[in-house]
PDB file of N, CA and C in Angstrom:
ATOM      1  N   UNK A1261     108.100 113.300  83.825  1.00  0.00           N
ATOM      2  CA  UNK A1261     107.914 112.460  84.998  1.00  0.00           C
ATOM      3  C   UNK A1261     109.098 111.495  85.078  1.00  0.00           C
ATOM      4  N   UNK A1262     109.327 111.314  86.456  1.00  0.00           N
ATOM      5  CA  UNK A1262     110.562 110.421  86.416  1.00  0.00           C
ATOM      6  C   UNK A1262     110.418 109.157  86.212  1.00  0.00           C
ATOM      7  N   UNK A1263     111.610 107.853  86.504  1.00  0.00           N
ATOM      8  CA  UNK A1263     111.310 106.654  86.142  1.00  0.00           C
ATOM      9  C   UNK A1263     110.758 105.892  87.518  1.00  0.00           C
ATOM     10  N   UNK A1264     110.818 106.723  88.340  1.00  0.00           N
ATOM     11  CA  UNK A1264     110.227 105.831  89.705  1.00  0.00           C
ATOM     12  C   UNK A1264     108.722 106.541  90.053  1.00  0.00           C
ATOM     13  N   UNK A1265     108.668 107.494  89.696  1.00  0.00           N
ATOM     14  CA  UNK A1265     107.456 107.799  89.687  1.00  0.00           C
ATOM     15  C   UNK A1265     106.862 107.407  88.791  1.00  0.00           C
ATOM     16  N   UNK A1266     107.108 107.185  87.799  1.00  0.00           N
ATOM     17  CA  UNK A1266     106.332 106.218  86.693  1.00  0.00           C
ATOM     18  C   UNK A1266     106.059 104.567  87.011  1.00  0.00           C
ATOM     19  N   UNK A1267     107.213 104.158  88.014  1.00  0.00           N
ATOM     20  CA  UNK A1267     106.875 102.863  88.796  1.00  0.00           C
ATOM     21  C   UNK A1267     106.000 103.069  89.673  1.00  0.00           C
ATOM     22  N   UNK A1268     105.806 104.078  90.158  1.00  0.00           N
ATOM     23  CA  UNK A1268     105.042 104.353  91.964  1.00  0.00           C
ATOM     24  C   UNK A1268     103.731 104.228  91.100  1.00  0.00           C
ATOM     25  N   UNK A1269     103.479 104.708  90.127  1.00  0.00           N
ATOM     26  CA  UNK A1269     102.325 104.657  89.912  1.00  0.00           C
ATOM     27  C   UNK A1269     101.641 103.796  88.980  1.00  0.00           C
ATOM     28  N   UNK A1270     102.550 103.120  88.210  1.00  0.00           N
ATOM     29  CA  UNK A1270     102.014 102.011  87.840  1.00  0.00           C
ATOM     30  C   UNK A1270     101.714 100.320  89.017  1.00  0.00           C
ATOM     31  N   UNK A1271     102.603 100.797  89.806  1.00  0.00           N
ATOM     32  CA  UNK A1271     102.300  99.568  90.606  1.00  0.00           C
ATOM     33  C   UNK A1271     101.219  99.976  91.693  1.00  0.00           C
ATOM     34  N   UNK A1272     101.083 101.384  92.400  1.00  0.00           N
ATOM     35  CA  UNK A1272      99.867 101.213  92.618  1.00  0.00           C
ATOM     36  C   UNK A1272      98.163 101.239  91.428  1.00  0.00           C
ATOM     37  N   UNK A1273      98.650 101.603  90.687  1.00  0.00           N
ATOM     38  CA  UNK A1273      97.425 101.533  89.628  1.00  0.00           C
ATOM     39  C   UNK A1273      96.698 100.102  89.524  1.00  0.00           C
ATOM     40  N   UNK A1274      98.199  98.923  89.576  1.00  0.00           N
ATOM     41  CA  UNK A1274      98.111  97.580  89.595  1.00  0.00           C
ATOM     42  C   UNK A1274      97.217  97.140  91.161  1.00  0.00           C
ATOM     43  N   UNK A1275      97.488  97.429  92.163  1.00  0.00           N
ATOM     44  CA  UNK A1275      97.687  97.384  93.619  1.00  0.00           C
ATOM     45  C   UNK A1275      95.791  97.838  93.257  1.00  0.00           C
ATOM     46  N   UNK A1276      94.949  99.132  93.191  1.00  0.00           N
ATOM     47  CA  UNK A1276      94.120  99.171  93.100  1.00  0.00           C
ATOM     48  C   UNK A1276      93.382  98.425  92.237  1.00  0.00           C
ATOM     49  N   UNK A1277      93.733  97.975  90.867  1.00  0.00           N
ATOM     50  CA  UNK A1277      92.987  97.205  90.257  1.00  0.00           C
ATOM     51  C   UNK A1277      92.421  96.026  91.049  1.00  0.00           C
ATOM     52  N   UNK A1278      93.715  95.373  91.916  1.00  0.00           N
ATOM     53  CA  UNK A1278      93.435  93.624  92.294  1.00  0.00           C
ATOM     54  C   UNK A1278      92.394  94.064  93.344  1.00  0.00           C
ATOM     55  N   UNK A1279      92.730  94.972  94.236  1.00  0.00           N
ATOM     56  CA  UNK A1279      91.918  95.449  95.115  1.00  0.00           C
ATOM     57  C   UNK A1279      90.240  95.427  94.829  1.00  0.00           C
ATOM     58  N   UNK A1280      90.373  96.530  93.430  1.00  0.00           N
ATOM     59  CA  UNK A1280      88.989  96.464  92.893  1.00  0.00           C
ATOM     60  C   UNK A1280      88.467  95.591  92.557  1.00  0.00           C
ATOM     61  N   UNK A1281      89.198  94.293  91.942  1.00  0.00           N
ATOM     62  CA  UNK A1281      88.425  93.020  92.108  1.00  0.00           C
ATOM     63  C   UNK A1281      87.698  92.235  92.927  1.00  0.00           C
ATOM     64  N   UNK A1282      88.731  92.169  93.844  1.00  0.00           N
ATOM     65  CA  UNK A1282      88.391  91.298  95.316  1.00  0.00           C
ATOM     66  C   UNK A1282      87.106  92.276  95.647  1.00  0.00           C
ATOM     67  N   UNK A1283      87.012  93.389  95.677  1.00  0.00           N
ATOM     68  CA  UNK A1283      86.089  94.236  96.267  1.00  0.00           C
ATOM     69  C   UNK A1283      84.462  93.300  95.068  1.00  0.00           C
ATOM     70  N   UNK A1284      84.738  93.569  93.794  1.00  0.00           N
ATOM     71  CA  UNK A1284      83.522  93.366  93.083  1.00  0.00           C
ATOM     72  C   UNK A1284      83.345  91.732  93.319  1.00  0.00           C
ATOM     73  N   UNK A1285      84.561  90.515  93.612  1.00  0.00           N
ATOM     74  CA  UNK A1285      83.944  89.110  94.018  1.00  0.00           C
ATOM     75  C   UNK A1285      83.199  89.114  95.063  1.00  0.00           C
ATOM     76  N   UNK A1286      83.595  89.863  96.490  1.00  0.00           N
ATOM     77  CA  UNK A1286      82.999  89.784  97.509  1.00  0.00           C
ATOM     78  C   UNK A1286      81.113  89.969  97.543  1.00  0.00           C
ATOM     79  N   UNK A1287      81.305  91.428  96.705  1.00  0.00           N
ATOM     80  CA  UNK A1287      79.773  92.144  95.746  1.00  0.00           C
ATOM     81  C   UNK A1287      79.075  91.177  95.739  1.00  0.00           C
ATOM     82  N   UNK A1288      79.455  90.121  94.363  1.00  0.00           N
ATOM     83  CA  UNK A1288      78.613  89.251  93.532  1.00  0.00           C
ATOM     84  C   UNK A1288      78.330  88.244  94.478  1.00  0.00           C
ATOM     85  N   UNK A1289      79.116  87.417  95.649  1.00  0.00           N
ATOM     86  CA  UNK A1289      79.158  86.620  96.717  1.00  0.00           C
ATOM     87  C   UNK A1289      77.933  87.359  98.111  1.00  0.00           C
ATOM     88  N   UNK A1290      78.049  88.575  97.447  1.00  0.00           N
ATOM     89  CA  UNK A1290      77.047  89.044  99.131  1.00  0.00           C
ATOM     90  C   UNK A1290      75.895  89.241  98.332  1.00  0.00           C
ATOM     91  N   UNK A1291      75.545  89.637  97.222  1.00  0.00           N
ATOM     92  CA  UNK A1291      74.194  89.480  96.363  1.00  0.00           C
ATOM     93  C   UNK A1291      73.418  88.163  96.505  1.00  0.00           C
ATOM     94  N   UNK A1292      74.113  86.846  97.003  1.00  0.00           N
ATOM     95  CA  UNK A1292      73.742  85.692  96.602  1.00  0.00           C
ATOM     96  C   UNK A1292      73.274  85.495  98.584  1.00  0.00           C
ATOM     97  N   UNK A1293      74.769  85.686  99.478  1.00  0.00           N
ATOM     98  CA  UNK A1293      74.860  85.736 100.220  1.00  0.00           C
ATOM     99  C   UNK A1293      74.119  86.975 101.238  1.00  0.00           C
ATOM    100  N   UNK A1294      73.126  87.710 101.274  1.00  0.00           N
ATOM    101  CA  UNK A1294      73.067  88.707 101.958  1.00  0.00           C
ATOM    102  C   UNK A1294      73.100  88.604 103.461  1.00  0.00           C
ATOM    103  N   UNK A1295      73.343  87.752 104.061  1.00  0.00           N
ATOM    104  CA  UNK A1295      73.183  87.851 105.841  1.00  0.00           C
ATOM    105  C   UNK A1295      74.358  87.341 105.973  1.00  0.00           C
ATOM    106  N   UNK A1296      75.497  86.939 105.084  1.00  0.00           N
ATOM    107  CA  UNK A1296      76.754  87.069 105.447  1.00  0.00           C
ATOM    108  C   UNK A1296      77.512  88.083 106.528  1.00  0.00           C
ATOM    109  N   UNK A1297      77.757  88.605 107.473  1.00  0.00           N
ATOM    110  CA  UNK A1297      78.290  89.446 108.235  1.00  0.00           C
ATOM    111  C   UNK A1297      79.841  89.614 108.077  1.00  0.00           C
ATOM    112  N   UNK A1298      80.620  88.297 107.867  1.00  0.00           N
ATOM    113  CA  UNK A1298      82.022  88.908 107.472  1.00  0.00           C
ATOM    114  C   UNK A1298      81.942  89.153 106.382  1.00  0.00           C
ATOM    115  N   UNK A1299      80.877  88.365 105.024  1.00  0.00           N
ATOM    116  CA  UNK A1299      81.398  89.284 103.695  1.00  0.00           C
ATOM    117  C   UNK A1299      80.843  90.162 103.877  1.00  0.00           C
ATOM    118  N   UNK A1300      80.063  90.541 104.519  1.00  0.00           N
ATOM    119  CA  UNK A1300      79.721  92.448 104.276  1.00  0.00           C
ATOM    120  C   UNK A1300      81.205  93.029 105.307  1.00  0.00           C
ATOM    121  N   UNK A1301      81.620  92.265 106.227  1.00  0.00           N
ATOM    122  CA  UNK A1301      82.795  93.267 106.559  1.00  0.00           C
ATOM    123  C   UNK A1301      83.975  93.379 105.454  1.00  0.00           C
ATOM    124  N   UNK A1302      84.080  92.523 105.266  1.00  0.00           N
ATOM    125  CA  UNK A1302      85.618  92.090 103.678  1.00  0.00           C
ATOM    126  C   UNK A1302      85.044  93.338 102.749  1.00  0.00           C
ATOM    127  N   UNK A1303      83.660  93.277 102.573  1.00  0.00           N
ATOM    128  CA  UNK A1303      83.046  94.199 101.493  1.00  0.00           C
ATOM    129  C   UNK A1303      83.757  95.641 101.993  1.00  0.00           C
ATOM    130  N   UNK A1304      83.160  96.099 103.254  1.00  0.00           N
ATOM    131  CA  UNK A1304      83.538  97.162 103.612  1.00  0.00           C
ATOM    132  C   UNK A1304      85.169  97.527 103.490  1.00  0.00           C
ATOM    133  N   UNK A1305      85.858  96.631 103.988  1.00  0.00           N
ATOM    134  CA  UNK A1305      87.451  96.975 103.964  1.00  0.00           C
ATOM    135  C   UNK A1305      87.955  97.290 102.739  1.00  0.00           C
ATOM    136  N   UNK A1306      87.380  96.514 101.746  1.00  0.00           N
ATOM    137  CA  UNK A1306      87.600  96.791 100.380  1.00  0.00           C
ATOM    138  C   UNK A1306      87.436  98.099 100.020  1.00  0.00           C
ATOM    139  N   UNK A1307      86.064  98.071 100.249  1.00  0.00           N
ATOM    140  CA  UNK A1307      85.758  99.790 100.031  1.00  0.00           C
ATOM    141  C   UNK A1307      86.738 100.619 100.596  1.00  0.00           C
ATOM    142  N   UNK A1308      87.253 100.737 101.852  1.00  0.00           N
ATOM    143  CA  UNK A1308      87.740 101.587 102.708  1.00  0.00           C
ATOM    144  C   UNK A1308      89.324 101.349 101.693  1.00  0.00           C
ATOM    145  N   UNK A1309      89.910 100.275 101.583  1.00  0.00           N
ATOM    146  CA  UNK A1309      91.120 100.186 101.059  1.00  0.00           C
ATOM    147  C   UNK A1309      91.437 100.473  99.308  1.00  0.00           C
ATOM    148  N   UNK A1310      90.297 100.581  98.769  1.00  0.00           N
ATOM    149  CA  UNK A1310      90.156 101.335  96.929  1.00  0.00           C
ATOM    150  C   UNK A1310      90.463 102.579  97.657  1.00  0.00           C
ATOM    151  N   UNK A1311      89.274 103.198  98.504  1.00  0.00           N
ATOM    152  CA  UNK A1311      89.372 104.511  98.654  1.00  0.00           C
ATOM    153  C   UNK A1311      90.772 105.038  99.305  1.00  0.00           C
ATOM    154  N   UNK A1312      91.094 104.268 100.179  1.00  0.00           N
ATOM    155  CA  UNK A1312      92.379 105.067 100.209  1.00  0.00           C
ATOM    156  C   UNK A1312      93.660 104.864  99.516  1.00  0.00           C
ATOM    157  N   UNK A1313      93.506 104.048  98.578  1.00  0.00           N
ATOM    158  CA  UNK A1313      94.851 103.728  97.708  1.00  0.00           C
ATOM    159  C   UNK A1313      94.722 104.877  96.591  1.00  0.00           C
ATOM    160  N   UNK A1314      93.570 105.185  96.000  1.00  0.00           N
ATOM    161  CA  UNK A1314      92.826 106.178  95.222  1.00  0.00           C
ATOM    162  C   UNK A1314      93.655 107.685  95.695  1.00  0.00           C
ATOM    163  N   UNK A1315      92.894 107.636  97.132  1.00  0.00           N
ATOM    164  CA  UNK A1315      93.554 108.940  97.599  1.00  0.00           C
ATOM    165  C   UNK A1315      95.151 109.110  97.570  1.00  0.00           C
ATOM    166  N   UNK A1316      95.758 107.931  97.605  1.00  0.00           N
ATOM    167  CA  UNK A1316      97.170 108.088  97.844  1.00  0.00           C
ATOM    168  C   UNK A1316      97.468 108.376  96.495  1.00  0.00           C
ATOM    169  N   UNK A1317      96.680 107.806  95.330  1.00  0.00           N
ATOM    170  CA  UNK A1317      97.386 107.966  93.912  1.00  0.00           C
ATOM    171  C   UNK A1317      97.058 109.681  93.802  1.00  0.00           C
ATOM    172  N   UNK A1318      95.744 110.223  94.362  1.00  0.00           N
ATOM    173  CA  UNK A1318      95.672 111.448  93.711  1.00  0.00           C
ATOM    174  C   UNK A1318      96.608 112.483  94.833  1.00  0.00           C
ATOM    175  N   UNK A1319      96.391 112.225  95.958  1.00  0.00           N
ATOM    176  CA  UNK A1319      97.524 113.121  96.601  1.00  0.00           C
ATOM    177  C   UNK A1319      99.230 112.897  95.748  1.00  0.00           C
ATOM    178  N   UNK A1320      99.569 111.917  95.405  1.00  0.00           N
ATOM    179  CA  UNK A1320     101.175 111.772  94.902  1.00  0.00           C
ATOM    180  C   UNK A1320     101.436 112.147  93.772  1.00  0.00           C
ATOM    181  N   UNK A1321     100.516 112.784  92.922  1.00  0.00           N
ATOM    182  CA  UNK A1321     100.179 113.143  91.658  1.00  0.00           C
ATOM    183  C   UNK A1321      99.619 114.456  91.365  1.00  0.00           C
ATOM    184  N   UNK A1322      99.034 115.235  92.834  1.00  0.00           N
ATOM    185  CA  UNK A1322      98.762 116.272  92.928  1.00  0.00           C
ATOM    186  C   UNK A1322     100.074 117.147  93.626  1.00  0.00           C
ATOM    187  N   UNK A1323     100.669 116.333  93.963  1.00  0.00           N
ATOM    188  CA  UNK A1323     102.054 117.145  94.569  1.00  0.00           C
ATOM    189  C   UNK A1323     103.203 116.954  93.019  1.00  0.00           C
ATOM    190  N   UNK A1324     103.389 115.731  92.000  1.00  0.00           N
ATOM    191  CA  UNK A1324     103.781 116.442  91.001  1.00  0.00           C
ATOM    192  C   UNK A1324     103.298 117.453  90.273  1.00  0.00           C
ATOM    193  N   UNK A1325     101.960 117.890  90.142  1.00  0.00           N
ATOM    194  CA  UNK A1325     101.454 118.367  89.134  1.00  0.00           C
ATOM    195  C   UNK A1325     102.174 120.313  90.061  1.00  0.00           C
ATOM    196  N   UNK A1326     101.775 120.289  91.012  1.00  0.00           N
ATOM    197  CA  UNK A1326     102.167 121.272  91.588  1.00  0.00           C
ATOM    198  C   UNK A1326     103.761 121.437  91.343  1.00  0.00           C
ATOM    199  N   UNK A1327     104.353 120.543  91.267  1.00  0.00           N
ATOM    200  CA  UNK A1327     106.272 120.930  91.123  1.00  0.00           C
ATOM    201  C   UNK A1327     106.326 121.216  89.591  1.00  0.00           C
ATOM    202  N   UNK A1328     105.190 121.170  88.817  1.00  0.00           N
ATOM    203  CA  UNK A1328     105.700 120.599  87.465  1.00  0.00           C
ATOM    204  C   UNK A1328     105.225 122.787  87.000  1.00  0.00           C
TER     205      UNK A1328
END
């Protein structure tokens, strides 16, 4: 693997982690909070934005595995 692909994917690995956080504060904040309406939207975006950073790591990683 190269040295920028070894960056691409450590910095999104990083990029999903913080993501996954903010996603689990919002969680613990709407457990307490349930008739919140924007934290259930923040909740949702979160979700929507793990999942597609996820997808971007496994699509960019499924196109090395294929060259390799």
């Amino acid at each position: 693997m190269e040295r920028a692909d070894c960056n691409f994917e450590a910095e999104l690995l990083k990029q999903i982690q913080i993501v996954e956080q903010h996603r689990k504060t919002v969680y613990r904040y709407l457990e307490q909070n349930p008739d919140d309406c924007c934290a259930r939207r923040a909740y949702r975006y979160y979700e929507r934005l793990v999942y597609c950073l996820m997808k971007q790591y496994e699509e960019r990683f499924d196109k090395l595995d294929d060259s390799l």
